[in-house]
Coordinates of C-alpha atoms in Angstrom, one line a residue:
Chain A
M4 CA 26.9 7.5 -7.6
Q5 CA 23.8 10.3 -7.5
T6 CA 22.2 9.9 -4.2
Q7 CA 18.8 10.0 -4.7
Y8 CA 16.2 9.3 -2.5
L9 CA 12.4 8.1 -2.2
D10 CA 9.5 10.7 -0.8
F11 CA 8.8 9.0 2.5
E12 CA 13.0 8.8 2.6
R13 CA 12.4 13.2 2.0
P14 CA 12.0 13.8 5.8
L15 CA 15.1 11.4 7.2
V16 CA 17.1 13.0 4.2
E17 CA 16.4 16.3 5.3
L18 CA 17.4 16.0 8.5
E19 CA 20.8 14.3 7.5
Q20 CA 21.2 16.7 5.6
Q21 CA 20.7 20.0 8.1
I22 CA 23.0 17.6 10.6
D23 CA 26.2 17.7 7.7
E24 CA 25.7 21.3 7.4
L25 CA 26.2 21.8 11.3
K26 CA 28.9 19.3 11.3
Q27 CA 30.8 21.2 8.6
V28 CA 30.3 24.5 10.5
A29 CA 31.0 23.3 13.8
G30 CA 34.8 21.8 12.1
P31 CA 36.6 19.7 14.3
G32 CA 35.7 21.5 17.9
V33 CA 33.1 20.7 19.3
L34 CA 30.5 23.3 18.6
F35 CA 27.1 22.3 18.8
A36 CA 28.0 18.7 19.6
E37 CA 25.2 18.7 21.9
E38 CA 22.9 20.1 18.9
I39 CA 24.4 17.3 16.3
G40 CA 23.8 14.5 19.3
R41 CA 20.0 15.5 19.3
L42 CA 19.7 15.7 16.5
E43 CA 21.4 12.1 15.3
E44 CA 19.4 11.0 17.9
R45 CA 16.0 12.2 16.2
A46 CA 17.4 11.1 12.8
R47 CA 17.9 7.4 14.3
K48 CA 14.6 7.4 15.8
L49 CA 12.8 9.6 12.3
Q50 CA 14.7 6.4 10.5
I51 CA 12.6 3.7 12.8
E52 CA 9.4 5.2 12.4
I53 CA 9.5 5.1 9.0
F54 CA 11.1 1.8 8.5
N55 CA 9.4 0.2 11.0
D56 CA 5.6 0.7 8.9
L57 CA 6.9 0.6 5.0
D58 CA 3.5 -0.8 3.4
A59 CA 3.7 -2.7 0.3
W60 CA 4.1 -0.1 -2.4
Q61 CA 6.9 1.4 -0.3
K62 CA 8.8 -1.9 -0.2
V63 CA 8.4 -1.9 -4.0
Q64 CA 10.3 1.5 -4.0
L65 CA 13.1 0.7 -2.4
S66 CA 13.5 -2.8 -4.4
R67 CA 13.4 -0.6 -7.5
H68 CA 15.1 2.1 -5.1
P69 CA 17.6 3.8 -7.8
N70 CA 21.0 3.6 -5.5
R71 CA 20.5 0.3 -4.2
P72 CA 23.3 -2.4 -4.8
Y73 CA 23.1 -4.3 -7.5
M74 CA 24.4 -7.9 -8.6
L75 CA 28.0 -6.6 -9.2
D76 CA 27.6 -4.9 -6.0
Y77 CA 27.8 -7.9 -4.3
V78 CA 30.3 -10.0 -6.6
E79 CA 32.4 -7.3 -6.1
R80 CA 32.1 -7.3 -2.1
L81 CA 31.7 -11.0 -1.8
M82 CA 33.9 -13.2 -3.9
T83 CA 37.4 -12.6 -5.3
D84 CA 38.7 -14.0 -8.9
F85 CA 35.8 -13.5 -11.1
I86 CA 35.6 -14.1 -14.3
E87 CA 33.4 -12.7 -16.5
L88 CA 31.7 -15.8 -18.9
H89 CA 30.1 -13.9 -22.0
G90 CA 27.6 -15.3 -24.8
D91 CA 24.8 -17.7 -25.7
R92 CA 26.4 -19.3 -28.3
L93 CA 23.9 -19.2 -30.6
H94 CA 23.0 -15.2 -31.2
G95 CA 24.4 -12.8 -28.3
E96 CA 25.3 -11.7 -25.7
D97 CA 23.1 -10.0 -23.5
R98 CA 24.3 -8.2 -20.9
A99 CA 21.3 -7.5 -18.7
I100 CA 22.6 -11.2 -17.1
V101 CA 25.9 -11.3 -15.8
A102 CA 28.0 -14.5 -15.2
G103 CA 31.2 -15.9 -14.2
L104 CA 33.5 -18.0 -12.5
A105 CA 34.4 -16.5 -8.9
K106 CA 35.4 -17.6 -5.7
F107 CA 33.2 -17.5 -2.9
G108 CA 35.6 -17.7 0.1
D109 CA 37.3 -21.3 -0.8
R110 CA 34.8 -22.2 -2.4
R111 CA 34.9 -22.2 -6.9
V112 CA 31.3 -21.3 -7.5
M113 CA 29.3 -19.9 -10.4
V114 CA 27.5 -16.9 -10.2
I115 CA 24.7 -15.7 -12.3
G116 CA 22.4 -12.9 -11.7
H117 CA 20.9 -9.4 -13.8
Q118 CA 22.1 -6.5 -14.1
K119 CA 20.4 -3.0 -14.0
G120 CA 22.3 0.1 -15.5
R121 CA 23.0 2.7 -12.8
N122 CA 22.1 6.1 -15.1
T123 CA 21.0 6.3 -19.1
K124 CA 23.6 4.9 -20.8
E125 CA 24.7 1.8 -18.7
N126 CA 21.2 1.1 -18.8
L127 CA 21.1 1.5 -22.7
V128 CA 23.8 -2.1 -22.3
R129 CA 22.0 -3.4 -19.3
N130 CA 18.6 -2.8 -20.6
F131 CA 17.2 -1.8 -17.2
G132 CA 17.9 -5.7 -16.3
M133 CA 15.4 -6.9 -18.4
A134 CA 17.0 -9.9 -20.1
N135 CA 16.3 -10.9 -23.3
P136 CA 16.5 -14.5 -24.6
E137 CA 20.0 -14.6 -25.3
G138 CA 20.4 -13.5 -21.3
Y139 CA 18.5 -16.5 -20.6
R140 CA 20.1 -18.9 -23.0
K141 CA 23.7 -17.9 -21.8
A142 CA 22.4 -18.6 -18.2
R143 CA 21.3 -21.5 -19.3
R144 CA 24.4 -22.7 -20.7
L145 CA 26.3 -21.7 -18.1
F146 CA 24.0 -24.0 -15.4
Q147 CA 24.8 -26.9 -17.4
L148 CA 28.8 -26.0 -17.5
A149 CA 28.6 -25.4 -13.5
D150 CA 26.9 -28.5 -13.5
R151 CA 29.2 -30.3 -15.7
F152 CA 33.0 -29.1 -13.3
G153 CA 30.5 -29.7 -10.0
L154 CA 30.0 -25.7 -9.0
P155 CA 27.2 -24.6 -6.8
I156 CA 25.3 -22.4 -8.6
L157 CA 24.5 -18.6 -6.6
T158 CA 22.1 -16.9 -8.3
L159 CA 21.4 -12.9 -7.5
I160 CA 17.5 -11.7 -9.0
D161 CA 16.9 -8.4 -9.7
T162 CA 15.0 -7.6 -12.9
P163 CA 11.4 -5.9 -13.4
G164 CA 10.6 -8.8 -15.8
A165 CA 11.6 -10.3 -19.1
Y166 CA 11.6 -8.0 -22.0
P167 CA 8.5 -7.6 -24.1
G168 CA 10.3 -6.8 -27.1
I169 CA 9.3 -8.0 -30.7
G170 CA 12.7 -9.8 -31.0
A171 CA 12.6 -11.1 -27.7
E172 CA 9.6 -13.0 -29.2
E173 CA 10.8 -13.5 -32.6
R174 CA 14.0 -15.5 -30.6
G175 CA 11.9 -17.5 -28.3
Q176 CA 12.0 -15.8 -25.0
A177 CA 8.9 -17.8 -23.2
E178 CA 10.9 -20.9 -24.4
A179 CA 14.5 -19.4 -23.4
I180 CA 13.0 -19.2 -20.0
A181 CA 11.1 -22.7 -19.9
Q182 CA 14.4 -24.4 -20.6
C183 CA 15.7 -22.3 -17.7
L184 CA 13.5 -23.7 -16.0
V185 CA 13.3 -27.6 -16.7
T186 CA 17.6 -27.3 -16.7
M187 CA 17.4 -25.8 -13.0
A188 CA 15.1 -28.3 -12.0
A189 CA 17.4 -31.0 -12.8
L190 CA 20.6 -29.6 -11.7
K191 CA 23.5 -32.1 -9.1
V192 CA 24.9 -28.9 -7.5
P193 CA 24.3 -27.3 -4.8
V194 CA 22.1 -24.0 -5.8
I195 CA 21.2 -21.3 -3.6
A196 CA 19.0 -18.1 -5.5
T197 CA 19.0 -14.6 -3.5
V198 CA 16.4 -12.2 -4.6
I199 CA 18.3 -8.6 -4.4
G200 CA 15.9 -6.5 -5.9
E201 CA 13.1 -6.7 -7.8
G202 CA 11.7 -10.1 -8.6
G203 CA 10.0 -9.7 -11.5
S204 CA 7.5 -12.8 -12.8
G205 CA 9.3 -15.5 -15.3
G206 CA 12.1 -13.7 -15.9
A207 CA 13.6 -13.8 -12.0
L208 CA 11.8 -17.5 -12.0
A209 CA 14.5 -18.4 -14.7
L210 CA 17.5 -17.9 -12.2
G211 CA 15.0 -18.8 -9.4
V212 CA 14.6 -22.7 -9.4
A213 CA 17.1 -23.2 -6.5
N214 CA 17.4 -25.4 -3.6
R215 CA 17.4 -22.5 -0.8
V216 CA 15.6 -18.8 -1.9
L217 CA 16.7 -16.2 0.1
M218 CA 15.3 -12.9 -0.1
L219 CA 16.6 -9.5 0.9
E220 CA 13.7 -7.5 3.5
Y221 CA 13.1 -4.9 1.0
A222 CA 13.1 -6.7 -2.4
I223 CA 10.2 -8.1 -3.6
Y224 CA 8.3 -10.9 -5.6
S225 CA 5.8 -11.2 -7.7
V226 CA 4.0 -12.8 -10.6
I227 CA 3.4 -9.6 -12.2
S228 CA 4.2 -6.1 -12.1
P229 CA 1.7 -4.6 -9.7
E230 CA 1.0 -1.2 -12.1
G231 CA 0.3 -4.4 -14.8
C232 CA -1.8 -6.2 -11.8
A233 CA -3.9 -2.5 -11.5
S234 CA -4.1 -1.8 -14.8
I235 CA -5.4 -5.6 -15.5
L236 CA -7.6 -6.2 -12.7
W237 CA -9.1 -2.5 -11.7
K238 CA -8.4 -1.1 -15.6
D239 CA -6.4 1.4 -13.4
Q240 CA -2.6 1.7 -13.2
S241 CA -3.0 4.0 -10.2
K242 CA -4.5 1.3 -8.1
A243 CA -1.0 0.1 -8.3
A244 CA -0.2 0.2 -4.3
E245 CA -3.3 -1.5 -3.5
A246 CA -2.4 -4.3 -6.2
A247 CA 0.9 -4.4 -4.1
R248 CA -0.5 -4.8 -0.7
Q249 CA -3.2 -7.6 -2.5
L250 CA -0.4 -9.6 -4.4
R251 CA 1.5 -10.2 -1.5
I252 CA 4.8 -9.8 -3.0
T253 CA 7.0 -8.8 0.4
A254 CA 9.7 -10.6 1.5
A255 CA 7.3 -11.1 4.9
D256 CA 4.7 -12.0 3.3
L257 CA 6.4 -15.2 1.1
H258 CA 8.3 -16.2 4.2
R259 CA 5.0 -16.8 6.0
F260 CA 3.5 -18.5 3.4
G261 CA 6.9 -20.9 3.2
L262 CA 7.5 -19.8 -0.6
V263 CA 11.3 -18.0 0.1
D264 CA 13.2 -20.6 3.1
A265 CA 14.3 -16.8 4.8
V266 CA 14.7 -13.3 4.9
I267 CA 18.0 -11.5 4.9
E268 CA 17.5 -8.1 7.2
E269 CA 18.9 -5.0 5.8
P270 CA 20.4 -2.1 7.8
A271 CA 18.8 0.3 8.6
G272 CA 17.3 3.2 6.1
G273 CA 17.5 -0.1 3.6
A274 CA 19.6 -1.9 1.2
H275 CA 21.2 1.6 -0.1
R276 CA 22.4 3.2 2.7
D277 CA 25.2 0.6 3.3
Y278 CA 26.6 -1.9 0.7
E279 CA 29.1 -3.7 3.6
A280 CA 26.8 -4.3 5.6
T281 CA 24.1 -5.4 2.9
A282 CA 26.8 -7.6 1.2
R283 CA 27.6 -8.8 4.5
K284 CA 24.6 -10.3 5.5
V285 CA 23.8 -11.8 2.1
G286 CA 27.2 -13.4 2.6
A287 CA 26.8 -14.7 5.4
A288 CA 23.0 -16.7 4.6
I289 CA 24.8 -17.5 1.5
G290 CA 27.5 -19.5 3.0
G291 CA 25.7 -20.7 6.0
Y292 CA 23.4 -22.6 3.3
L293 CA 25.8 -23.6 1.6
D294 CA 27.4 -25.0 3.8
S295 CA 23.6 -26.7 5.1
L296 CA 23.8 -28.3 1.4
S297 CA 27.4 -29.6 1.4
G298 CA 26.7 -32.8 3.0
M299 CA 23.8 -33.8 -0.1
T300 CA 24.7 -36.3 -3.1
P301 CA 23.6 -34.9 -6.3
D302 CA 20.5 -36.9 -6.3
E303 CA 19.6 -35.8 -3.0
L304 CA 20.0 -32.2 -4.6
V305 CA 17.7 -33.0 -7.5
G306 CA 15.0 -34.4 -5.0
D307 CA 15.3 -31.4 -2.7
R308 CA 14.5 -29.5 -5.4
Y309 CA 12.1 -31.3 -7.2
D310 CA 9.9 -32.1 -3.3
K311 CA 10.5 -28.0 -2.6
F312 CA 8.3 -27.1 -5.5
R313 CA 6.6 -29.9 -6.0
A314 CA 4.8 -28.7 -2.5
M315 CA 3.9 -24.9 -3.8
G316 CA 0.3 -24.0 -3.7
V317 CA -3.0 -24.2 -2.4
F318 CA -6.0 -26.1 -3.5
E319 CA -9.0 -27.5 -2.2
T320 CA -10.7 -30.9 -2.7
A321 CA -14.6 -30.4 -2.8
K322 CA -17.0 -32.9 -1.9
Chain H
M2 CA -18.3 -36.2 -14.6
G3 CA -20.6 -33.1 -15.0
W4 CA -19.4 -31.4 -18.0
F5 CA -20.5 -34.8 -20.2
G6 CA -24.1 -33.7 -19.0
K7 CA -23.2 -30.4 -19.7
I8 CA -21.8 -30.6 -23.4
R9 CA -25.1 -33.2 -24.5
A10 CA -27.3 -30.0 -22.8
D11 CA -25.4 -27.8 -25.1
A12 CA -25.6 -29.6 -28.3
D13 CA -29.4 -29.8 -27.6
A14 CA -29.6 -26.6 -27.5
E15 CA -27.5 -25.7 -29.9
K16 CA -30.0 -28.1 -32.5
R17 CA -32.5 -26.1 -31.4
S18 CA -31.4 -22.7 -32.4
V19 CA -30.4 -23.7 -35.9
D20 CA -34.0 -24.6 -36.3
E21 CA -34.8 -21.7 -35.8
G22 CA -32.6 -20.5 -38.0
L23 CA -29.3 -18.9 -36.7
W24 CA -27.0 -17.9 -38.4
R25 CA -23.2 -17.3 -37.5
K26 CA -20.8 -14.8 -39.1
C27 CA -17.4 -15.6 -39.3
D28 CA -15.2 -12.9 -37.6
E29 CA -12.0 -13.4 -40.0
C30 CA -13.7 -13.6 -43.5
G31 CA -17.6 -12.1 -43.1
E32 CA -18.8 -15.2 -44.3
A33 CA -22.2 -16.2 -42.8
R34 CA -23.4 -19.9 -42.5
L35 CA -25.0 -21.7 -40.3
A36 CA -24.3 -22.0 -36.7
E37 CA -25.1 -25.8 -37.2
E38 CA -21.9 -26.1 -40.3
F39 CA -19.2 -24.7 -37.2
A40 CA -20.2 -27.1 -35.5
K41 CA -19.8 -29.9 -37.5
N42 CA -16.8 -28.4 -39.0
L43 CA -15.3 -28.2 -35.5
Q44 CA -15.6 -24.8 -35.0
V45 CA -13.5 -24.4 -38.5
C46 CA -14.8 -21.7 -39.9
P47 CA -16.1 -23.9 -43.7
A48 CA -15.1 -20.7 -45.7
C49 CA -12.1 -19.6 -44.6
G50 CA -10.7 -22.2 -42.3
Y51 CA -9.9 -19.9 -39.4
H52 CA -10.1 -21.8 -36.5
Y53 CA -12.6 -21.1 -33.5
Q54 CA -11.5 -22.4 -29.8
L55 CA -13.2 -25.8 -29.6
D56 CA -13.9 -26.3 -26.3
A57 CA -12.2 -28.8 -23.7
P58 CA -15.0 -31.6 -24.3
G59 CA -14.8 -31.0 -27.9
W60 CA -10.9 -31.9 -27.9
V61 CA -11.6 -35.3 -25.8
N62 CA -13.9 -35.9 -28.6
L63 CA -11.9 -35.4 -31.3
I64 CA -8.6 -36.8 -29.8
L65 CA -9.1 -39.4 -28.1
D66 CA -10.4 -43.3 -28.9
P67 CA -14.0 -43.0 -27.9
S68 CA -14.6 -43.4 -24.5
S69 CA -11.4 -44.3 -23.6
F70 CA -11.0 -41.0 -21.4
V71 CA -11.4 -41.0 -17.3
E72 CA -10.9 -38.0 -16.0
R73 CA -8.9 -37.5 -13.0
D74 CA -8.3 -34.8 -10.2
P75 CA -12.0 -33.8 -10.9
D76 CA -12.8 -32.4 -7.2
L77 CA -9.8 -30.0 -7.1
V78 CA -10.9 -26.5 -6.9
A79 CA -8.6 -23.2 -5.9
A80 CA -8.5 -21.8 -2.7
D81 CA -7.6 -18.1 -1.7
P82 CA -4.3 -18.6 -0.2
L83 CA -4.3 -14.1 -0.7
A84 CA -7.7 -13.4 0.7
F85 CA -7.2 -11.7 -3.1
K86 CA -10.1 -9.4 -3.6
D87 CA -10.0 -6.5 -7.1
Q88 CA -13.6 -5.3 -8.2
K89 CA -14.6 -8.8 -6.5
G90 CA -13.1 -11.6 -4.2
Y91 CA -11.0 -14.1 -5.5
R92 CA -13.2 -17.1 -4.2
D93 CA -16.5 -15.5 -5.7
R94 CA -14.7 -15.2 -9.0
S95 CA -13.8 -18.9 -9.3
R96 CA -16.8 -19.6 -8.4
A97 CA -18.8 -17.9 -10.6
S98 CA -16.5 -19.9 -13.2
R99 CA -17.6 -23.0 -11.9
K100 CA -20.9 -22.4 -12.3
K101 CA -20.5 -21.0 -15.7
T102 CA -18.4 -23.3 -17.3
G103 CA -19.3 -26.8 -15.4
F104 CA -15.8 -27.7 -14.4
G105 CA -14.0 -27.2 -11.4
E106 CA -11.4 -25.5 -12.8
A107 CA -9.1 -24.5 -16.0
M108 CA -7.6 -27.5 -16.7
L109 CA -10.0 -31.1 -17.4
S110 CA -6.7 -34.0 -17.1
G111 CA -6.9 -37.7 -17.1
D112 CA -5.8 -40.5 -18.5
G113 CA -7.3 -42.1 -22.2
K114 CA -6.3 -43.9 -25.3
I115 CA -4.8 -42.9 -29.0
R116 CA -5.1 -45.3 -31.0
D117 CA -5.0 -48.1 -28.5
R118 CA -1.9 -46.6 -27.1
D119 CA -2.5 -45.2 -23.3
V120 CA -1.6 -41.3 -23.0
S121 CA -1.9 -39.1 -20.0
V122 CA -3.2 -35.9 -21.0
G123 CA -4.7 -32.5 -20.1
F124 CA -7.0 -30.1 -21.8
F125 CA -6.9 -26.6 -21.0
V126 CA -10.5 -24.6 -20.0
F127 CA -9.7 -21.4 -22.0
Q128 CA -13.2 -19.8 -20.4
F129 CA -12.5 -20.8 -16.8
M130 CA -10.8 -17.9 -16.1
G131 CA -9.4 -17.1 -19.3
G132 CA -7.4 -20.7 -18.9
S133 CA -5.2 -19.2 -16.3
M134 CA -2.8 -21.4 -13.9
G135 CA -3.1 -21.1 -10.6
S136 CA -2.1 -24.0 -7.9
V137 CA -4.9 -26.4 -9.3
V138 CA -3.7 -26.1 -13.0
G139 CA -0.3 -26.7 -11.7
E140 CA -1.0 -29.7 -9.7
K141 CA -3.2 -31.2 -12.6
V142 CA -0.7 -30.5 -14.5
A143 CA 2.1 -32.0 -12.7
R144 CA 0.4 -35.2 -12.1
V145 CA -0.4 -35.9 -16.0
F146 CA 3.5 -36.0 -16.1
E147 CA 3.7 -38.1 -13.2
R148 CA 1.5 -40.2 -14.3
A149 CA 3.2 -40.3 -17.6
A150 CA 5.9 -41.3 -15.7
E151 CA 4.6 -44.1 -13.3
R152 CA 2.5 -45.8 -16.1
R153 CA 5.3 -45.2 -19.0
C154 CA 2.7 -44.1 -21.4
P155 CA 3.2 -40.4 -23.3
A156 CA 1.8 -37.0 -21.9
I157 CA 0.1 -34.7 -24.0
I158 CA -1.2 -31.3 -23.1
F159 CA -3.6 -29.0 -25.3
N160 CA -2.8 -25.3 -24.3
A161 CA -5.1 -22.4 -24.3
S162 CA -4.1 -20.2 -21.4
G163 CA -3.5 -16.9 -21.1
G164 CA -0.8 -17.2 -18.4
A165 CA -0.2 -17.5 -14.8
R166 CA -3.7 -16.8 -12.5
M167 CA -2.5 -13.3 -10.6
Q168 CA -5.1 -13.3 -7.9
E169 CA -3.2 -16.6 -6.6
G170 CA 0.2 -14.2 -6.6
V171 CA 3.6 -16.0 -6.2
Y172 CA 1.9 -19.5 -5.8
S173 CA 0.4 -19.0 -9.5
L174 CA 4.2 -18.5 -10.4
M175 CA 5.9 -21.2 -8.8
Q176 CA 3.6 -23.4 -10.6
M177 CA 5.9 -22.4 -13.7
A178 CA 8.7 -24.4 -11.3
K179 CA 6.8 -27.0 -10.0
T180 CA 5.7 -28.3 -14.1
S181 CA 8.8 -28.3 -15.6
A182 CA 10.5 -30.0 -12.5
A183 CA 7.6 -32.5 -13.3
I184 CA 8.8 -32.5 -17.2
A185 CA 12.9 -33.1 -16.2
R186 CA 11.1 -36.4 -13.9
L187 CA 9.5 -37.5 -17.1
R188 CA 11.9 -37.1 -19.2
A189 CA 14.4 -39.6 -17.0
T190 CA 11.6 -42.0 -18.2
G191 CA 12.5 -41.8 -21.9
Q192 CA 8.5 -41.5 -22.2
P193 CA 7.7 -38.3 -24.8
Y194 CA 6.0 -35.8 -24.2
I195 CA 4.3 -33.3 -26.7
S196 CA 2.5 -30.0 -26.5
V197 CA 0.2 -28.7 -28.7
L198 CA -0.4 -24.8 -28.8
L199 CA -3.9 -23.5 -28.9
N200 CA -5.2 -20.1 -29.5
P201 CA -3.9 -18.2 -27.7
T202 CA -0.7 -19.3 -25.3
T203 CA 0.8 -16.7 -23.7
G204 CA 2.8 -15.8 -20.2
G205 CA 4.0 -17.9 -17.5
V206 CA 2.2 -21.1 -19.5
A207 CA 4.3 -20.4 -22.4
A208 CA 7.1 -19.7 -20.4
S209 CA 6.9 -23.8 -19.1
F210 CA 5.5 -26.6 -19.6
A211 CA 4.3 -25.1 -23.1
F212 CA 7.7 -24.7 -24.7
L213 CA 9.1 -27.9 -23.3
G214 CA 7.6 -30.2 -25.0
D215 CA 10.0 -32.7 -27.4
V216 CA 7.6 -31.8 -30.0
I217 CA 5.6 -28.5 -30.3
V218 CA 2.4 -29.0 -32.1
A219 CA 0.2 -25.2 -33.0
E220 CA -2.7 -24.7 -34.6
P221 CA -3.2 -22.7 -37.7
K222 CA -3.2 -19.0 -36.5
A223 CA -3.3 -19.5 -32.7
L224 CA -1.2 -16.4 -30.6
I225 CA 1.8 -17.9 -29.3
G226 CA 4.3 -16.1 -27.2
F227 CA 5.5 -14.6 -23.6
A228 CA 4.3 -11.2 -23.8
G229 CA 1.0 -10.2 -24.7
P230 CA 0.9 -7.8 -27.7
R231 CA -0.7 -4.9 -26.0
V232 CA 2.1 -5.2 -23.4
I233 CA 4.5 -5.4 -25.8
E234 CA 3.1 -2.1 -28.2
Q235 CA 3.1 -0.5 -24.8
T236 CA 6.4 -1.0 -24.0
I237 CA 8.2 -0.3 -27.7
R238 CA 6.0 2.2 -28.7
Q239 CA 6.2 0.5 -32.1
K240 CA 2.8 -1.2 -34.1
L241 CA 3.2 -4.8 -34.5
P242 CA 4.0 -6.5 -38.0
E243 CA 1.3 -8.4 -39.7
G244 CA 1.1 -11.8 -38.5
F245 CA 3.3 -11.1 -34.7
Q246 CA 3.2 -14.1 -32.9
R247 CA 0.8 -16.4 -34.8
S248 CA 1.4 -20.1 -35.7
E249 CA 2.6 -18.8 -38.6
F250 CA 5.1 -16.8 -37.5
L251 CA 6.9 -19.5 -34.8
V252 CA 7.2 -21.6 -37.3
D253 CA 9.2 -19.0 -39.7
H254 CA 11.3 -18.4 -36.5
G255 CA 11.7 -22.2 -35.5
M256 CA 9.6 -22.3 -32.1
V257 CA 7.3 -24.9 -33.3
D258 CA 7.8 -27.6 -35.1
F259 CA 4.6 -27.6 -37.0
I260 CA 1.1 -26.7 -37.8
A261 CA -1.8 -29.2 -37.8
P262 CA -5.1 -28.1 -39.0
R263 CA -7.7 -29.1 -36.5
H264 CA -9.2 -32.1 -38.6
E265 CA -5.5 -33.7 -38.9
M266 CA -4.4 -33.3 -35.2
R267 CA -5.4 -36.6 -34.3
S268 CA -3.9 -38.4 -36.9
R269 CA -0.5 -36.3 -37.0
L270 CA -0.4 -37.0 -33.3
A271 CA -0.6 -40.7 -33.6
L272 CA 1.9 -41.0 -36.3
L273 CA 4.3 -38.9 -33.6
L274 CA 3.6 -41.2 -30.5
D275 CA 4.5 -44.1 -33.0
H276 CA 7.7 -42.6 -34.0
L277 CA 9.1 -41.5 -30.3
A278 CA 7.2 -44.1 -28.5
G279 CA 7.6 -47.1 -31.0

């Protein structure tokens, strides 16, 4: 994988390159040890400095980082015996959503998530993680299958949004998403959704009607992309950073609002710097919540999910 | 019931301007007719039949038995959970919309009757911030379904909305889940829900309860879809085909049960309820 970095990561990455070069020159000996130690300490401090003070727009960029771990990176690290299941049985197979049966520890689960591509070739297949109706109908089919076999459902959310195309509209994009929502609402198995990157609007929520909703620290969840919001409300796409701030789309904001249940801390410098550590934390969080839901009856799970979403919304009563 | 007064005031204003000889030209066919003719014809062009938007009180009068409508939750108004501010603050925007429209929010909901049958109904007020769905619209719609479930009567929603209300961020997005969950509960009671798609029905409203009707009815030539045509054009950099995302297109693609012209809507809904609810 080609390492790429964001503008605000640049000073850090450059320092790290310097350290690497010095290490290569030094070889295995103790040469430059003191200098290397000093630079490493500086890098550590610089990283803390940069990441302690990220604004909403920087978090948007991190959530879209080209090196960020994607759905299958988590499946690989957290699950065994994964069998991918394909197709919506109606029209086609959408590879922007991946779904299958797996073992999560000693539990049998259904795992469903958006999958982005790492490069142009992969993105031709994955459509940048933007699903067509077939993706949502596959998800819905497998929600129902999991329900029938009593399998807990784990969803991993990472999409810029549902694909806005002619074919998608012809084949009922809105209907496909709506069916996911009403189907998830009635599932009699535990459902845990984790936003691992971009939670882009209805296309994200279609996998998000869960008993517990978790978010990685630098993931975002939004009703509209900051760029889309800026071009509608400010009539100016360059106001995206401002829109990102106003829309309150960061994990910290949404946790404060009670719209997500937990924020999963990312390793220093972001999830893309340490897949293993990130996956471990995600796995631990999901495992914990699965345990806490395991005592609930099917009807309690449905009721718990209903109450959760029913309570969402803030309004006033006019005098 | 602030809006009853308002309709009468509007009707008076209309009469006066007609007396003064106000003509109205149809954007669709170009014919000029007396504005009064449009009003009498339920905002349908008397020449070409194009359906202009009918406001929420107009729908109440058209669909429900006379004097049967009782508005519910009229006092719910928007808060400002994000303290959202673009060119204007959200509180100012929603206050201005309340003033302009005479409605508390983008949804007029309540109980009524269609040919003596109880129904739980909701009508979008498109003039209120483009019929966008924030917490209040989501709450009112969820209550429409909950009252239908409690009273064991059918639910009908008349949709006209651009989608979720950006100014409420993820709170708006979650209204899609909330309303869909309420439909899941209504389904368990065996009561039908009919969704009527008016011009326009797009975005988060389309992608939740608008497309979850047991039966989905559309008005002629209504714009219906997930993404707006402009967004699609920008994404695919292609011209959109003629009639794309219009009701007739949706019927051809199997997404809508049938199209009902406005003057037949009440009788078609009554017949549907006879079939579904016995």
